[in-house]
Amino acid sequence: MDLFLRALPLFAMALPITLFLGTSSFIFGSVLGMLVALMRLSGVTLLRWGAFAYVSIFRGTPLLVQILLVYFGLPRLGIVLNPLASAILALTLFSASYLSENFRSGILAVEKGQWEAAATLGMSRIKTFTRIIMPQALRIATPTVGSRLIALMKDTSLASTVTVVELTRVAEQVGAASFRYLDMFLMAGVIYWTINQLLTVLQMIIEDRLSRHM
Amino acid sequence: MTSTDQDLVCVSNLTKRFGDLEVLKGIDFSVRAGEVVVIVGPSGSGKTTLLRSLNFLEMPTSGSVSVCGVEAVFEGGKCISPHAARLFRDIRSKTAMVFQSFNLFPHMTALQNVIEGLVSVKNVKRPEAADEGKRLLTLMGLMDKIDVYPSRLSGGQKQRVAIARSLAMKPEVMLFDEPTSALDPELRGEVLAVMRDIAKSGTTMIVVTHEMQFARDIADQVVFMDNGVIVETNPPERFFGASENMRVRAFLNGIA
Ligand SMILES: Nc1ncnc2c1ncn2[C@@H]1O[C@H](COP(=O)(O)OP(=O)(O)OP(=O)(O)O)[C@@H](O)[C@H]1O
Ligand SMILES: [Mg+2]
């Protein structure tokens, strides 16, 4: 109990870091992922290939390897990032590869007739995409994108390997100091689980709202 | 076929192939302003493909399409007229299409569907567009459905919203591809009724349909297509009464 109370403030400080890692890389990853999805669907062969290669690389290698490569590799190219920035960059690149596929299948699942109806109204491709296709594609993609966010929240624990003081790192440190690893990792586990339960509820609410008229 | 001043739509020597399959085999056809042309013919004869070629939802393989004097010429499956993209937009802005499957935007209310083109293509201010949208929906008998989403509308109501969406763009010519085929028989009447009203108002219309009574009543010309060619073009009295063409007779007997 005593240890628990002593560890609590440390966990409390680490929680915002974990949330920040997860949400910021989700937001950047979504933007990048949408871009990659559009490249993959574009008529330009070079862009299509670029997107294909991107997904193949970042989805085909372990996140841990990517984090370590960013953290230890970029300084060799003269780019020095602090641990937090390295972790966010790696998580963004990684999640974008999955999110791009979620977006792409959402876009492809929108009926062809929607493009055609917009075209016959004289809408430009950009207008058609932003006003007609995107809203429907996002609704279709919500479940898979939500799962990706939840997975990403858990993946942030790997940032501990590059010394980012997030939840897992705190559990490790306090565990090492007190020899009570089991208790500390249990605590960390409970916190991750709680975050993700909240996200699950949020996802359900969003899905419900989006599908009200469908 | 030569285009005259009165021809609003003029198609000449139009062909379309999907791979090895030649679906349109040299179509010549024209529609004058204010005319209602009904296209009939057996399934697979190319009616939908012809209609979709008029606004480039299908790219013709060769031949030419002109609408209101704007002409797009095709060769080898591509448009060889200069500024093709602008030509397409130009012709699309002069035509509107009503689809068999409605294709309403499911994330928008009836009113939002109707004014979408006004707002995002013609840059009409939202309040003005809304007034026009309400007027059109009222005309379609849907004043109580203005804020309803498509998922809550019957098929007949959906199609009337889609027709209002097309009318909002004030097209020179309205294209209809079997607008009642996806509807239960008891819902067809309400859609055909608004189409009759539109025809009476002098709007130029090209309608693909299997509704022979409707064709008889409102067509100025009936075009009969079979196997990728136009077999006969005649006023409805001639077409339904005294066509001497064997294929037409067989088709009409098959339907009756
Ligand atoms: N996208 C496509 N790819 C390949 N073949 C096609 C395509 N669209 C149409 N076809 C073929 O072209 C022919 C004409 O089709 P079309 O839809 O124009 O006929 P239709 O006269 O409208 O028939 P229906 O009365 O059944 O609607 C058919 O043989 C059809 O299978
Ligand atoms: Mg058809």
PDB file of C-alpha atoms in Angstrom, chain B residues 36-38 192-193 195-197 199-200 209 211-222 235-237 239-240:
ATOM      1  CA  VAL B  36     -39.170  14.397 -75.117  1.00  0.00           C
ATOM      2  CA  VAL B  37     -37.367  11.402 -76.549  1.00  0.00           C
ATOM      3  CA  VAL B  38     -38.024   7.980 -75.107  1.00  0.00           C
ATOM      4  CA  LEU B 192     -44.144   9.186 -63.552  1.00  0.00           C
ATOM      5  CA  ALA B 193     -46.552  11.958 -62.557  1.00  0.00           C
ATOM      6  CA  MET B 195     -42.006  13.439 -64.946  1.00  0.00           C
ATOM      7  CA  ARG B 196     -45.149  14.235 -66.909  1.00  0.00           C
ATOM      8  CA  ASP B 197     -45.246  17.662 -65.275  1.00  0.00           C
ATOM      9  CA  ALA B 199     -42.283  17.230 -69.770  1.00  0.00           C
ATOM     10  CA  LYS B 200     -45.293  19.557 -69.993  1.00  0.00           C
ATOM     11  CA  THR B 209     -37.827   3.268 -69.825  1.00  0.00           C
ATOM     12  CA  GLU B 211     -43.076   1.998 -69.230  1.00  0.00           C
ATOM     13  CA  MET B 212     -44.777   1.776 -72.604  1.00  0.00           C
ATOM     14  CA  GLN B 213     -47.928   3.624 -71.592  1.00  0.00           C
ATOM     15  CA  PHE B 214     -45.783   6.485 -70.339  1.00  0.00           C
ATOM     16  CA  ALA B 215     -43.809   6.508 -73.609  1.00  0.00           C
ATOM     17  CA  ARG B 216     -47.044   6.563 -75.584  1.00  0.00           C
ATOM     18  CA  ASP B 217     -48.350   9.517 -73.561  1.00  0.00           C
ATOM     19  CA  ILE B 218     -45.412  11.867 -73.334  1.00  0.00           C
ATOM     20  CA  ALA B 219     -42.890  11.005 -76.047  1.00  0.00           C
ATOM     21  CA  ASP B 220     -42.445  13.206 -79.061  1.00  0.00           C
ATOM     22  CA  GLN B 221     -40.162  10.576 -80.525  1.00  0.00           C
ATOM     23  CA  VAL B 222     -39.660   6.951 -79.624  1.00  0.00           C
ATOM     24  CA  PRO B 235     -43.534   9.441 -83.135  1.00  0.00           C
ATOM     25  CA  PRO B 236     -45.383   7.232 -80.663  1.00  0.00           C
ATOM     26  CA  GLU B 237     -48.546   6.850 -82.769  1.00  0.00           C
ATOM     27  CA  PHE B 239     -44.209   3.409 -83.339  1.00  0.00           C
ATOM     28  CA  PHE B 240     -46.888   1.712 -81.296  1.00  0.00           C
TER      29      PHE B 240
END
